[in-house]
PDB file of C-alpha atoms in Angstrom:
ATOM      1  CA  MET A  17      -4.172  32.744-143.689  1.00 76.00           C
ATOM      2  CA  VAL A  18      -2.963  29.574-141.997  1.00 89.00           C
ATOM      3  CA  ALA A  19      -4.972  26.478-142.878  1.00 95.00           C
ATOM      4  CA  ARG A  20      -6.510  24.639-139.949  1.00 97.00           C
ATOM      5  CA  ARG A  21      -6.363  20.847-139.787  1.00 98.00           C
ATOM      6  CA  ILE A  22      -9.465  19.121-138.448  1.00 98.00           C
ATOM      7  CA  ASP A  23      -9.404  15.376-137.851  1.00 97.00           C
ATOM      8  CA  VAL A  24     -12.906  14.154-138.644  1.00 97.00           C
ATOM      9  CA  ALA A  25     -14.143  11.137-136.710  1.00 95.00           C
ATOM     10  CA  PRO A  26     -16.411   8.640-138.494  1.00 94.00           C
ATOM     11  CA  GLY A  27     -19.611   9.971-136.901  1.00 92.00           C
ATOM     12  CA  GLU A  28     -18.934  13.674-137.459  1.00 95.00           C
ATOM     13  CA  ASP A  29     -20.784  15.780-140.023  1.00 96.00           C
ATOM     14  CA  VAL A  30     -18.371  17.381-142.505  1.00 97.00           C
ATOM     15  CA  ALA A  31     -20.770  20.195-143.422  1.00 97.00           C
ATOM     16  CA  ALA A  32     -21.357  21.067-139.763  1.00 97.00           C
ATOM     17  CA  LEU A  33     -17.602  21.252-139.130  1.00 96.00           C
ATOM     18  CA  VAL A  34     -17.140  23.624-142.061  1.00 97.00           C
ATOM     19  CA  ALA A  35     -20.117  25.753-140.939  1.00 97.00           C
ATOM     20  CA  ALA A  36     -18.589  25.998-137.454  1.00 97.00           C
ATOM     21  CA  ASN A  37     -15.396  27.512-138.939  1.00 96.00           C
ATOM     22  CA  PRO A  38     -16.555  30.309-141.277  1.00 95.00           C
ATOM     23  CA  GLY A  39     -13.856  32.102-143.203  1.00 95.00           C
ATOM     24  CA  CYS A  40     -11.160  29.596-142.198  1.00 96.00           C
ATOM     25  CA  ASP A  41      -9.004  27.613-144.601  1.00 98.00           C
ATOM     26  CA  LEU A  42      -9.661  24.013-143.570  1.00 98.00           C
ATOM     27  CA  ILE A  43      -7.996  20.701-144.263  1.00 98.00           C
ATOM     28  CA  LEU A  44     -10.340  17.943-143.178  1.00 98.00           C
ATOM     29  CA  VAL A  45      -8.638  14.648-142.387  1.00 98.00           C
ATOM     30  CA  LEU A  46     -11.258  11.934-142.846  1.00 97.00           C
ATOM     31  CA  ARG A  47     -10.263   8.946-140.775  1.00 93.00           C
ATOM     32  CA  PRO A  48     -11.397   5.417-141.706  1.00 93.00           C
ATOM     33  CA  GLY A  49     -14.412   3.826-140.081  1.00 94.00           C
ATOM     34  CA  ARG A  50     -17.437   5.177-141.935  1.00 95.00           C
ATOM     35  CA  ASP A  51     -19.755   2.838-143.771  1.00 95.00           C
ATOM     36  CA  PRO A  52     -19.337   3.108-147.566  1.00 96.00           C
ATOM     37  CA  VAL A  53     -22.378   5.339-148.106  1.00 96.00           C
ATOM     38  CA  ALA A  54     -21.399   7.777-145.330  1.00 95.00           C
ATOM     39  CA  GLN A  55     -17.839   7.870-146.715  1.00 96.00           C
ATOM     40  CA  ALA A  56     -19.077   8.628-150.224  1.00 97.00           C
ATOM     41  CA  MET A  57     -21.332  11.388-148.892  1.00 96.00           C
ATOM     42  CA  ALA A  58     -18.497  12.966-146.884  1.00 97.00           C
ATOM     43  CA  GLU A  59     -16.175  12.888-149.896  1.00 97.00           C
ATOM     44  CA  ALA A  60     -18.853  14.260-152.233  1.00 97.00           C
ATOM     45  CA  ALA A  61     -19.493  17.196-149.885  1.00 97.00           C
ATOM     46  CA  ILE A  62     -15.964  18.643-150.154  1.00 98.00           C
ATOM     47  CA  GLY A  63     -16.331  20.231-153.607  1.00 98.00           C
ATOM     48  CA  PRO A  64     -19.649  21.994-152.946  1.00 98.00           C
ATOM     49  CA  LEU A  65     -18.451  23.137-149.518  1.00 98.00           C
ATOM     50  CA  ALA A  66     -15.331  24.608-151.131  1.00 98.00           C
ATOM     51  CA  VAL A  67     -17.417  26.443-153.731  1.00 98.00           C
ATOM     52  CA  ALA A  68     -19.701  27.841-151.006  1.00 97.00           C
ATOM     53  CA  ALA A  69     -16.712  28.996-148.911  1.00 97.00           C
ATOM     54  CA  ALA A  70     -14.848  30.664-151.789  1.00 96.00           C
ATOM     55  CA  PRO A  71     -13.286  33.153-152.090  1.00 95.00           C
ATOM     56  CA  ASP A  72     -13.005  33.744-148.349  1.00 95.00           C
ATOM     57  CA  ALA A  73     -11.741  30.268-147.462  1.00 97.00           C
ATOM     58  CA  ARG A  74     -10.354  27.048-148.932  1.00 98.00           C
ATOM     59  CA  ILE A  75     -11.740  23.619-148.052  1.00 98.00           C
ATOM     60  CA  ASN A  76      -9.675  20.510-148.852  1.00 98.00           C
ATOM     61  CA  ALA A  77      -9.591  16.971-147.501  1.00 98.00           C
ATOM     62  CA  VAL A  78      -7.216  14.106-146.893  1.00 98.00           C
ATOM     63  CA  ILE A  79      -8.925  10.728-147.132  1.00 97.00           C
ATOM     64  CA  CYS A  80      -7.163   8.168-144.947  1.00 96.00           C
ATOM     65  CA  ARG A  81      -7.433   4.496-145.765  1.00 95.00           C
ATOM     66  CA  ASP A  82      -6.381   1.851-143.228  1.00 91.00           C
ATOM     67  CA  THR A  83      -2.747   1.815-144.354  1.00 93.00           C
ATOM     68  CA  ALA A  84      -2.184   5.602-144.369  1.00 95.00           C
ATOM     69  CA  SER A  85       0.776   6.437-142.151  1.00 96.00           C
ATOM     70  CA  ASP A  86       0.809   9.459-139.859  1.00 95.00           C
ATOM     71  CA  GLN A  87       3.816  10.776-141.800  1.00 97.00           C
ATOM     72  CA  ALA A  88       1.950  10.555-145.108  1.00 97.00           C
ATOM     73  CA  VAL A  89      -1.059  12.338-143.606  1.00 97.00           C
ATOM     74  CA  ALA A  90       1.161  15.108-142.206  1.00 97.00           C
ATOM     75  CA  ALA A  91       2.857  15.541-145.600  1.00 98.00           C
ATOM     76  CA  ALA A  92      -0.482  15.751-147.415  1.00 98.00           C
ATOM     77  CA  VAL A  93      -1.796  18.297-144.905  1.00 98.00           C
ATOM     78  CA  ALA A  94       1.401  20.364-145.278  1.00 98.00           C
ATOM     79  CA  TYR A  95       1.061  20.313-149.066  1.00 98.00           C
ATOM     80  CA  LEU A  96      -2.575  21.437-148.992  1.00 98.00           C
ATOM     81  CA  ALA A  97      -1.794  24.137-146.426  1.00 97.00           C
ATOM     82  CA  ALA A  98       0.953  25.552-148.652  1.00 97.00           C
ATOM     83  CA  ALA A  99      -0.999  25.278-151.930  1.00 96.00           C
ATOM     84  CA  HIS A 100      -2.858  28.578-151.711  1.00 94.00           C
ATOM     85  CA  ALA A 101      -4.549  28.168-155.095  1.00 95.00           C
ATOM     86  CA  VAL A 102      -5.945  24.723-154.291  1.00 97.00           C
ATOM     87  CA  THR A 103      -9.480  24.246-152.973  1.00 98.00           C
ATOM     88  CA  GLY A 104     -12.087  21.504-153.186  1.00 98.00           C
ATOM     89  CA  GLN A 105      -9.482  18.760-153.525  1.00 98.00           C
ATOM     90  CA  LEU A 106      -9.297  15.312-151.953  1.00 98.00           C
ATOM     91  CA  LEU A 107      -6.009  13.484-151.493  1.00 98.00           C
ATOM     92  CA  THR A 108      -6.481   9.772-150.804  1.00 97.00           C
ATOM     93  CA  LEU A 109      -3.740   8.003-148.842  1.00 97.00           C
ATOM     94  CA  GLY A 110      -3.266   4.287-148.292  1.00 92.00           C
ATOM     95  CA  ASN A 111      -5.247   1.481-149.822  1.00 85.00           C
TER      96      ASN A 111
END
């Protein structure tokens, strides 16, 4: 199964995006712009969403800070897409 990249805007609900893509391997790219509480909630949701989706799908996330380059994001997404045994993980890029 090919993993699908979804760029998540600051106002989007991570759980709703996962629910809208049942059975799909997803790599959620969380862009900067959320307030700290909303960011923490989005990050905390990845593990439980991955457990709920298993074994039919993998859910992973790339957390982008302000200095994350597009090349770094693409490399992280490619890694997670190729790592078929990895689910529920967050890769944080930038500072």
